[in-house]
XYZ file of C-alpha atoms in Angstrom:
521
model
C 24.715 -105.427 160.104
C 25.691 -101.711 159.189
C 22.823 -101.409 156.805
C 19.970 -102.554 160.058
C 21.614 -100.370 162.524
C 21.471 -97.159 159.728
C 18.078 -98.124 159.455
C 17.152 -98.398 163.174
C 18.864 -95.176 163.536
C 16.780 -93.555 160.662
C 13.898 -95.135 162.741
C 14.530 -92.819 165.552
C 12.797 -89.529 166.511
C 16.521 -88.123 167.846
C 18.214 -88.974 164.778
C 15.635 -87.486 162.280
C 15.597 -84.606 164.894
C 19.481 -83.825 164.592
C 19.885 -84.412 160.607
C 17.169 -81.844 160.016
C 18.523 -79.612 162.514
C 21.727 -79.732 160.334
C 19.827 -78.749 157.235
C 17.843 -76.252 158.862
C 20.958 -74.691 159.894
C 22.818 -75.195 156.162
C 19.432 -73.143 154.851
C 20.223 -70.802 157.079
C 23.420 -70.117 156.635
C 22.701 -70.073 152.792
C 19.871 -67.756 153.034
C 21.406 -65.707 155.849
C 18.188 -65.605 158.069
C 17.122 -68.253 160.355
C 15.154 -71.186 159.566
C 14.427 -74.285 162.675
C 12.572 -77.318 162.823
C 11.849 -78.211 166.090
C 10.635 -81.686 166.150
C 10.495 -84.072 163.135
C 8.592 -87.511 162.921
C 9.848 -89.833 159.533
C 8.214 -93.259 159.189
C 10.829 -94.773 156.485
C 7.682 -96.343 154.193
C 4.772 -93.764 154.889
C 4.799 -90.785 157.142
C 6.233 -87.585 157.769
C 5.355 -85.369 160.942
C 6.860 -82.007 161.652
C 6.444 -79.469 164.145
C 7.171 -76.014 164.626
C 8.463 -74.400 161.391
C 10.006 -71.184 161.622
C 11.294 -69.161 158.755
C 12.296 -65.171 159.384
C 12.777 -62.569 156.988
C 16.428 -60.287 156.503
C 14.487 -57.874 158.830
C 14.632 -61.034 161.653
C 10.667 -61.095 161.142
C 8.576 -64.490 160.927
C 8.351 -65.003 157.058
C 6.537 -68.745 158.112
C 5.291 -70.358 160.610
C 3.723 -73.787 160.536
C 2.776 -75.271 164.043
C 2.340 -78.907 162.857
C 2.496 -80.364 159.479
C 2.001 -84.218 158.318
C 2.265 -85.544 155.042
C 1.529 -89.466 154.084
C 2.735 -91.658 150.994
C 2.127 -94.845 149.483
C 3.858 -97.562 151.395
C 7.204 -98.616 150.153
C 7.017 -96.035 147.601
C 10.776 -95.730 147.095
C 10.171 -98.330 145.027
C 7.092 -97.215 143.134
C 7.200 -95.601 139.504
C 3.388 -93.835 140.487
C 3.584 -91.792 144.212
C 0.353 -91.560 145.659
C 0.336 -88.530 148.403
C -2.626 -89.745 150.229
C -2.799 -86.875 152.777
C -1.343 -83.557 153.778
C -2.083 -81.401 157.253
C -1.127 -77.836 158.023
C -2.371 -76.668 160.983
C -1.442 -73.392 162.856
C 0.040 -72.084 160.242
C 1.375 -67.994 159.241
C 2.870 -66.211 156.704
C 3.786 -62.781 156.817
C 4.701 -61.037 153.662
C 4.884 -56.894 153.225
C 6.828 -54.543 151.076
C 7.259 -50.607 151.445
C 9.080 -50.561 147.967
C 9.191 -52.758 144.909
C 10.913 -55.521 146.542
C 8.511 -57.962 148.840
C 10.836 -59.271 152.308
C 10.425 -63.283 150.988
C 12.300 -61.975 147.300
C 15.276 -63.750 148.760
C 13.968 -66.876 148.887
C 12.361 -67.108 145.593
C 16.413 -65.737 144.413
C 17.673 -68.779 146.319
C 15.313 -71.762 144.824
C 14.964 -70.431 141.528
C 19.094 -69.491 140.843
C 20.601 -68.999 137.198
C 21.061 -72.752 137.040
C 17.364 -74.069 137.892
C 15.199 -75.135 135.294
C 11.833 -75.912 134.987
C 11.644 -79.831 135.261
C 9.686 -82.346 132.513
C 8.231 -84.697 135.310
C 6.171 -86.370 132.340
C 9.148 -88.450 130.983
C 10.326 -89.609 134.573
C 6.648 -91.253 134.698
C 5.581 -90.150 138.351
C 2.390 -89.429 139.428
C 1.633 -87.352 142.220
C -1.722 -88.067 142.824
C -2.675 -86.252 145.735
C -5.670 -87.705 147.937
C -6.546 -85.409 151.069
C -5.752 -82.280 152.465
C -6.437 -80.799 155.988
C -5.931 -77.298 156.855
C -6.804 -75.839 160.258
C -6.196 -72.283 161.539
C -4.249 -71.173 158.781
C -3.677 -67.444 158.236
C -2.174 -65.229 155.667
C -1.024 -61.169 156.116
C -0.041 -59.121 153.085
C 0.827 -55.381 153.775
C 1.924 -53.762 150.741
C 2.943 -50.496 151.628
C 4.166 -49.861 148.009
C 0.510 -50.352 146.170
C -1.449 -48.856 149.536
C -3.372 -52.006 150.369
C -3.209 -54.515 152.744
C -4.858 -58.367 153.060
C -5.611 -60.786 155.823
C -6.675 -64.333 154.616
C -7.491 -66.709 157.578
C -8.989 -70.670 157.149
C -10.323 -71.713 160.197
C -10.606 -75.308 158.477
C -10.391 -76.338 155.045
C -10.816 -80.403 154.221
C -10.613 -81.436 150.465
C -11.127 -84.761 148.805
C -9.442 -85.013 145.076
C -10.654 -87.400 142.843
C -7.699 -86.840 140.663
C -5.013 -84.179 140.717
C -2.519 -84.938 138.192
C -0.098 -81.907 137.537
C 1.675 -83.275 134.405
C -1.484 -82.993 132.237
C -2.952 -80.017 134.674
C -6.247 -81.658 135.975
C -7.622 -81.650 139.031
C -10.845 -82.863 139.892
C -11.802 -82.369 143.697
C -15.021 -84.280 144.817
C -15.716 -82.312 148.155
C -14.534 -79.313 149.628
C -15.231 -78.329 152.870
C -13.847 -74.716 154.014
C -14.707 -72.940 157.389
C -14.696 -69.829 158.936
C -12.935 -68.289 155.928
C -11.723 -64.798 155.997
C -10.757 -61.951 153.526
C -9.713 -58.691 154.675
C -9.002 -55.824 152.723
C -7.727 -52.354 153.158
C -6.890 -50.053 150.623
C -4.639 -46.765 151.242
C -2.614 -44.029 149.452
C 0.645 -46.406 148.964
C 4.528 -45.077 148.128
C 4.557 -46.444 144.625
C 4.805 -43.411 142.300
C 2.125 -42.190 140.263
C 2.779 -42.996 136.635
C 4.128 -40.286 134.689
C 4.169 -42.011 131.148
C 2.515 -40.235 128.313
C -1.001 -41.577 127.297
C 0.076 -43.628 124.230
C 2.933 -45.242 126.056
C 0.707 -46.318 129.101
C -1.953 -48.222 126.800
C -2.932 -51.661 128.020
C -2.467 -53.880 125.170
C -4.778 -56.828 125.434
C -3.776 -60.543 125.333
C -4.120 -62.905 122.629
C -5.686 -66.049 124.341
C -6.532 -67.111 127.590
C -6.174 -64.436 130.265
C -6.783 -65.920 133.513
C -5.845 -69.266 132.870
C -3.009 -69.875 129.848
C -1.864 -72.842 130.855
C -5.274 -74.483 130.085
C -5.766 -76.248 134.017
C -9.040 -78.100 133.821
C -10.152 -77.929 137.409
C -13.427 -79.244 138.619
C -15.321 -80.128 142.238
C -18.477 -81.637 142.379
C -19.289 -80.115 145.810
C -18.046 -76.960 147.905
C -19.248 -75.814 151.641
C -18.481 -72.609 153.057
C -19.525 -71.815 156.724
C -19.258 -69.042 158.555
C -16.945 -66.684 156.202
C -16.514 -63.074 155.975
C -15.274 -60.530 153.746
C -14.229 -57.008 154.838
C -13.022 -54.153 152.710
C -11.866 -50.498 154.226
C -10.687 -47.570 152.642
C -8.815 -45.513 154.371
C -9.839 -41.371 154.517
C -13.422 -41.485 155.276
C -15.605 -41.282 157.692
C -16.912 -43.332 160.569
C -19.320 -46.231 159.138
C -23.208 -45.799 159.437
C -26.123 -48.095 160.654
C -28.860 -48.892 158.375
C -27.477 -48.530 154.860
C -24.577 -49.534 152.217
C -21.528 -47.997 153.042
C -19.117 -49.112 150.149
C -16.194 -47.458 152.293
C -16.566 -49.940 155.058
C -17.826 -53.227 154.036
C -18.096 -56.102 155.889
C -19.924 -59.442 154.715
C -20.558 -61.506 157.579
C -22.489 -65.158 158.180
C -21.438 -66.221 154.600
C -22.712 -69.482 153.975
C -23.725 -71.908 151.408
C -22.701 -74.571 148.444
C -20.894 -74.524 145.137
C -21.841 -77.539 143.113
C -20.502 -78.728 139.848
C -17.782 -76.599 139.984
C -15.427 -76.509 136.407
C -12.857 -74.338 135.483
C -12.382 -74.611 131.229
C -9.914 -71.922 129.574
C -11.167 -68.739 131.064
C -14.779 -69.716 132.019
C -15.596 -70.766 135.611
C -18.848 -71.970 136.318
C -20.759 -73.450 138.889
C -24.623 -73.441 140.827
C -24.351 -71.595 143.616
C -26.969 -70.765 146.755
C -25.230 -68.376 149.358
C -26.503 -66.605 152.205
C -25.145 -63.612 154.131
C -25.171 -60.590 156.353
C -23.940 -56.896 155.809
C -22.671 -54.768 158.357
C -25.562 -52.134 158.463
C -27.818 -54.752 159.079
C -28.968 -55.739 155.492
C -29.940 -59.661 154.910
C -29.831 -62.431 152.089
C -31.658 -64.926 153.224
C -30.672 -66.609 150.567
C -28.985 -66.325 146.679
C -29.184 -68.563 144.332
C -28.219 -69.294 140.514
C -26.281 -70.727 137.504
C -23.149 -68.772 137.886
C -20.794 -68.027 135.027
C -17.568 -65.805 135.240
C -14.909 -64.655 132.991
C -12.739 -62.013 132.214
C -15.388 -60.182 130.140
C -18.521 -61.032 132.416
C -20.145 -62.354 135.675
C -23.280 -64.014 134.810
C -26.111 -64.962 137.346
C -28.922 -67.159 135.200
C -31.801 -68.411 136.800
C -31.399 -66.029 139.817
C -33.515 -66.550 143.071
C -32.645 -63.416 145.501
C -34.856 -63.715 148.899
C -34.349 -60.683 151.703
C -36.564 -60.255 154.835
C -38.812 -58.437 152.342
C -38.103 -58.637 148.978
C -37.896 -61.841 146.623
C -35.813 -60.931 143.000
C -35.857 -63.467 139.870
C -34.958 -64.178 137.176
C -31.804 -63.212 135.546
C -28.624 -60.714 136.142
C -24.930 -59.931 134.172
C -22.443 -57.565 134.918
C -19.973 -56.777 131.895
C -16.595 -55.259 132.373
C -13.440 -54.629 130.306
C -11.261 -54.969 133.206
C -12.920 -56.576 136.050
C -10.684 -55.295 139.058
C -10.227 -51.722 137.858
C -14.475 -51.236 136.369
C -15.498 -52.505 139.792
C -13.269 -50.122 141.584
C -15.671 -47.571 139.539
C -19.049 -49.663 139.266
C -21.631 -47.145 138.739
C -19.896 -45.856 135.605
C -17.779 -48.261 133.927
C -19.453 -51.723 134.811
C -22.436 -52.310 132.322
C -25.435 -54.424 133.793
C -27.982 -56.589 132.423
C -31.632 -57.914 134.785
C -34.004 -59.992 133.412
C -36.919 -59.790 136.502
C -39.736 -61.603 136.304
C -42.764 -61.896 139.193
C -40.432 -59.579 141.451
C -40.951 -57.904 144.229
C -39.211 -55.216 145.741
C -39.591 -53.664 149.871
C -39.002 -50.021 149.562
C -37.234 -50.596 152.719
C -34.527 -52.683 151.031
C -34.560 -49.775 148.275
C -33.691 -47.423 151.372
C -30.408 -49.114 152.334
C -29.419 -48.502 149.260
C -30.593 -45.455 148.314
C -31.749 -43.501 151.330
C -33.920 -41.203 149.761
C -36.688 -43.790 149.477
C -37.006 -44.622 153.200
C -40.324 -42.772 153.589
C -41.450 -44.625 150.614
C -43.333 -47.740 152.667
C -44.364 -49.477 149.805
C -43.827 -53.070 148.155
C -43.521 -52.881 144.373
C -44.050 -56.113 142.049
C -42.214 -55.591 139.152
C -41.238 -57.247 135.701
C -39.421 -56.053 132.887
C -35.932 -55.749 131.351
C -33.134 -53.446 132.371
C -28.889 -52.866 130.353
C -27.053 -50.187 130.835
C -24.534 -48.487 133.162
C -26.186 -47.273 136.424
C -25.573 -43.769 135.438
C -27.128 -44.705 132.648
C -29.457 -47.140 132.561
C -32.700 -48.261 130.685
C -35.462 -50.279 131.096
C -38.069 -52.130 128.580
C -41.229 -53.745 128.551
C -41.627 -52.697 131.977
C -44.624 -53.813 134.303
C -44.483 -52.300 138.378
C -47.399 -52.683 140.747
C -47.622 -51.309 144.447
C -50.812 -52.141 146.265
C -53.940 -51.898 144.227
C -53.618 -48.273 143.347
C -50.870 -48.001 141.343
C -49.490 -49.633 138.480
C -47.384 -48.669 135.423
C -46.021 -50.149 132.441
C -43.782 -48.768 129.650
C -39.855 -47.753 129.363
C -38.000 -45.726 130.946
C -34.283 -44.566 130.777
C -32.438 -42.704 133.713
C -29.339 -40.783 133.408
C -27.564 -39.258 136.529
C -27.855 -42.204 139.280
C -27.505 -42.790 142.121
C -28.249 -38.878 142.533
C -31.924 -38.754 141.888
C -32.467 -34.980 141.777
C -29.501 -34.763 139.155
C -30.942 -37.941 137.370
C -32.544 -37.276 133.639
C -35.856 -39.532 133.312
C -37.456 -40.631 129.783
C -40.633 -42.518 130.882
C -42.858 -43.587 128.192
C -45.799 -45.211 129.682
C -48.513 -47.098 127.998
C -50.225 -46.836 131.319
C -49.896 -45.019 134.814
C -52.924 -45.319 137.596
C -52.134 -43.797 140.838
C -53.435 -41.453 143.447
C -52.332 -38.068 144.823
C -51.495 -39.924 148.053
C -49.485 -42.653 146.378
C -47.344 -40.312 144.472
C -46.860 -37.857 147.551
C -44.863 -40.691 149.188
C -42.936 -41.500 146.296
C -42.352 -37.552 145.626
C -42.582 -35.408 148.876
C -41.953 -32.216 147.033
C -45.527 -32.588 145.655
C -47.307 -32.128 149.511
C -45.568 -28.293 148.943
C -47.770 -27.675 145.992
C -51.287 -26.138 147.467
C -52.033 -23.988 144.590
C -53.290 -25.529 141.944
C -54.669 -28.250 144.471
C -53.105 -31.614 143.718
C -55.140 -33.330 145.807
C -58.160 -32.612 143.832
C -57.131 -35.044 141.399
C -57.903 -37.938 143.117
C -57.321 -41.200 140.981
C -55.241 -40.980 138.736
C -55.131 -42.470 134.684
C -52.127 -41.239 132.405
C -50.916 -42.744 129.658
C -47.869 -40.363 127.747
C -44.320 -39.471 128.238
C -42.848 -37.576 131.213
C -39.171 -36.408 130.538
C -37.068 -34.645 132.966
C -35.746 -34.417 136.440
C -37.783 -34.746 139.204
C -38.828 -31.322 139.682
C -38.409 -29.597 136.494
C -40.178 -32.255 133.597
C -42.893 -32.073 130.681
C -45.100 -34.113 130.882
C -47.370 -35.067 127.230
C -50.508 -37.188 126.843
C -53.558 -38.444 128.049
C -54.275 -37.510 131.828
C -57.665 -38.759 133.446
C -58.550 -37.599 137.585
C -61.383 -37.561 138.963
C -62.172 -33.905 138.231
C -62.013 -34.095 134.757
C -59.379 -35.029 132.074
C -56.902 -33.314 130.343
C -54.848 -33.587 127.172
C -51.098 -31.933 128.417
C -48.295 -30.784 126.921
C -47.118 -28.922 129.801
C -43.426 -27.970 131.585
C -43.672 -28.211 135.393
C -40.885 -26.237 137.326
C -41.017 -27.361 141.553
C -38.690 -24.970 142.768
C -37.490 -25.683 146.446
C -38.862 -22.700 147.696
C -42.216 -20.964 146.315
C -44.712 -21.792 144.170
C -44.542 -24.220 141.564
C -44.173 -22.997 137.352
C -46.070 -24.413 135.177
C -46.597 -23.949 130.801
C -47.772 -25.402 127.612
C -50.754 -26.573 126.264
C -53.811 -28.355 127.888
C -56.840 -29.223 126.164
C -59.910 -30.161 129.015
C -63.241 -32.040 128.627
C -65.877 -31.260 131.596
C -62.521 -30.451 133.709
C -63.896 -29.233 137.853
C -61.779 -26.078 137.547
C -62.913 -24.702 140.749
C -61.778 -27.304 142.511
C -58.369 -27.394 140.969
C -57.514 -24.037 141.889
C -59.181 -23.679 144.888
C -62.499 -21.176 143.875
C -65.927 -21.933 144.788
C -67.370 -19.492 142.233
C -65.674 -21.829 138.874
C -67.672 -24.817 138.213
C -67.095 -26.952 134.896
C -65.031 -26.232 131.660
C -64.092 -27.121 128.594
C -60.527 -25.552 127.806
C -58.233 -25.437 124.528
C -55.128 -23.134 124.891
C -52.047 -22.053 126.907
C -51.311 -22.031 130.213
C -48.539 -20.222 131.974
């Protein structure tokens, strides 16, 4: 009789209500803060509802929130070896964690559940399974604001619905079949924080590197077969600069909006995740992917994009792009000079106007480019092979070419080797304005234009040596070219000339034709 009336009781919303409102207050007594549980739900065999979870901090600040949670288990399962948690729900959940020293405000619970005396349980010999089945996550949001590093997070889930397959922690495997996440968000915003800087000599603050598995030593195999994101963004801000700009990157402010897309065949094994990915997104000065697409690889040494399928509002990239890194989150803090790339492009082409948001420079460019070829390097120094570019049916190069200096272009070093250049005066006006300042010699007298040589330089201070054909005449150069930004241009070396229109180069009606051998200065 005792026994059925415990159980009734147990039964009862009231009397699960006031024996977790006695733990909640023995935790907080414990933990010296305040932890409540307003409502709780147990079903004896199968269910667990709670509501209103509220943890606070030393400083009386909410450490956790959790509007509604609900777990389910296997029926009966007291009396089950294998526990099968069939579902979990969060919904309107936060957690607020910051720091302005060393010492984050939740460090006193992780002192509390992890004392002297805990130990690290072997769950394999007790035989349970927790084989967990689905979870449901709705407006969930996470705040991080470390004062002591300078840089603070915001992670918000509007939704997130997964389906495991298997998830067995004992022999670390899980296999997810479908994941479904919405509105995700990822805020970022870095600062000068309080932590010292570090004042260890150089040997002392060397890095050593780890032996084995870096990101994952534990060997988890995880896999999904399908992921959905819709809707996500991710912002980062740095704080000291200036107010963001329309029309071109900004990597100060940036915001990555209308993220959406799939992850298929998603696996996790050692320190390799791969999977086949086709995003689509917006940036905040108005640049579009309409859509990206490839066999995506990423490790601790790489990030690997094969078969890549890039498609804006005017270009359309292909085939193949790698960044490598020593240290991925400290080279991509400094991308242009420590992060070494590798493109594989093939049937290509390129908007000028995409070029632009990039590199602003090029905005009075106007001009598609169709390009092939092979490029490795660091940006700021960076080389290209068996290179083929065509831009309307006037110009068209192909050969190698190495920069050194980007982004800057006027500081940038250029070794172009071409086995073929055809142009116009026109075409290569746009592409170098300083040229429409030349009037003496008269560019424009050249007309088409047929070179096939080196040019090394900068942009307005180069030789160029080779083969040059116009349509006054050709010329064999060896010639230094100085475009200062004021005055005439400079110009010496060597030119040889067969049947060259001299008059019309230099502007005098009196010259006609000749044939030349010699200096020029």
């Amino acid at each position: 009789m005792l026994i059925l009336v415990l159980w009734i009781l147990i039964q009862t919303t009231f009397f699960q209500t006031f024996i977790i409102h006695r733990v909640a207050h023995k935790l907080s007594k414990e933990l010296n803060t305040t932890v409540s549980i307003k409502k709780i739900n147990l079903e004896l065999f199968d269910r667990m509802d709670m509501e209103n979870l509220l943890v606070l901090d030393h400083q009386k600040d909410t450490l956790l929130f959790a509007g509604s949670a609900k777990v389910s288990i296997t029926d009966w399962f007291f009396f089950k070896k294998n526990i099968s948690l069939n579902y979990i729900g969060l919904s309107d959940a936060f957690i607020n964690l910051h720091r302005s020293d060393s010492t984050w405000n939740y460090q006193f619970m992780v002192d509390y559940f992890s004392g002297p005396g805990n130990k690290k349980t072997d769950t394999t010999s007790s035989g349970i399974n927790l084989d967990l089945k689905v979870v449901n996550l709705k407006n969930i949001r996470i705040w991080q604001k470390d004062g002591w590093r300078g840089e603070d997070m915001l992670v918000s889930i509007g939704r997130l619905n997964i389906h495991a397959d298997q998830f067995d922690l004992n022999r670390n495997v899980i296999k997810l079949s479908e994941i479904q996440l919405e509105k995700p968000s990822f805020t970022l915003y870095d600062y000068e924080g309080n932590r010292p800087g570090d004042t260890s000599s150089s040997s002392a603050s060397i890095v050593q590197e780890t032996e084995g598995l870096q990101w994952n030593p534990d060997q988890w195999q995880l896999s999904a077969k399908y992921l959905k994101i819709s809707d996500g963004i991710v912002a980062v801000e740095k704080a000291g600069h200036s107010a963001p700009v329309m029309n071109e990157f900004d990597e100060n402010h940036i915001i990555i909006s209308s993220i959406n897309g799939t992850f298929k065949n998603i696996k996790l094994k050692d320190d390799t995740l791969q999977s086949f990915v086709s995003l689509s997104a917006r940036d905040r000065g108005g640049f579009v992917i309409k859509k990206l697409s490839a066999d995506f690889k990423f490790t601790p040494a790489m990030m690997e994009f094969k078969d890549l399928d890039i498609l804006t509002k005017k270009s359309h990239l292909q085939n193949y792009y790698a960044m490598h890194y020593q240290h991925f989150n400290d080279d991509m803090q400094d991308f242009i000079h420590n992060v070494t790339v590798d493109g594989h492009f093939k049937n290509s082409k390129l908007s000028s106007d995409d070029l632009a948001y990039f590199a602003p420079d090029t905005r009075s460019w106007e001009t598609d480019f169709y390009l092939s070829g092979r490029a490795h390097g660091k940006i700021d120094n960076l080389t290209a092979h068996d290179m083929v570019i065509k831009a309307g049916e006037n110009n068209y190069l192909s050969g190698d070419i190495s920069l050194r200096g980007l982004p800057d272009i006027d500081k940038t070093f250029i070794d172009l080797r071409t086995n073929e250049l055809r142009s116009n005066y026109v075409e290569l006006a746009k592409l170098i304005p300083d040229l429409k300042g030349i009037t003496n010699p008269n560019l424009k007298a050249f007309g088409n234009i047929y070179f096939a040589g080196s040019f090394t330089g900068y942009v307005n201070d180069f030789v160029t040596f080779g083969t040059l054909k116009t349509d006054i005449g050709m010329l064999q150069t060896d010639v230094h070219l100085r475009i200062p930004a004021k005055g005439r241009a400079v110009y010496n070396g060597k030119v040889s000339t067969t049947n060259f229109q001299l008059g019309k180069f230099i502007g005098n009606n009196d010259i006609g034709n000749i044939v030349f051998d010699g200096k020029v200065n």
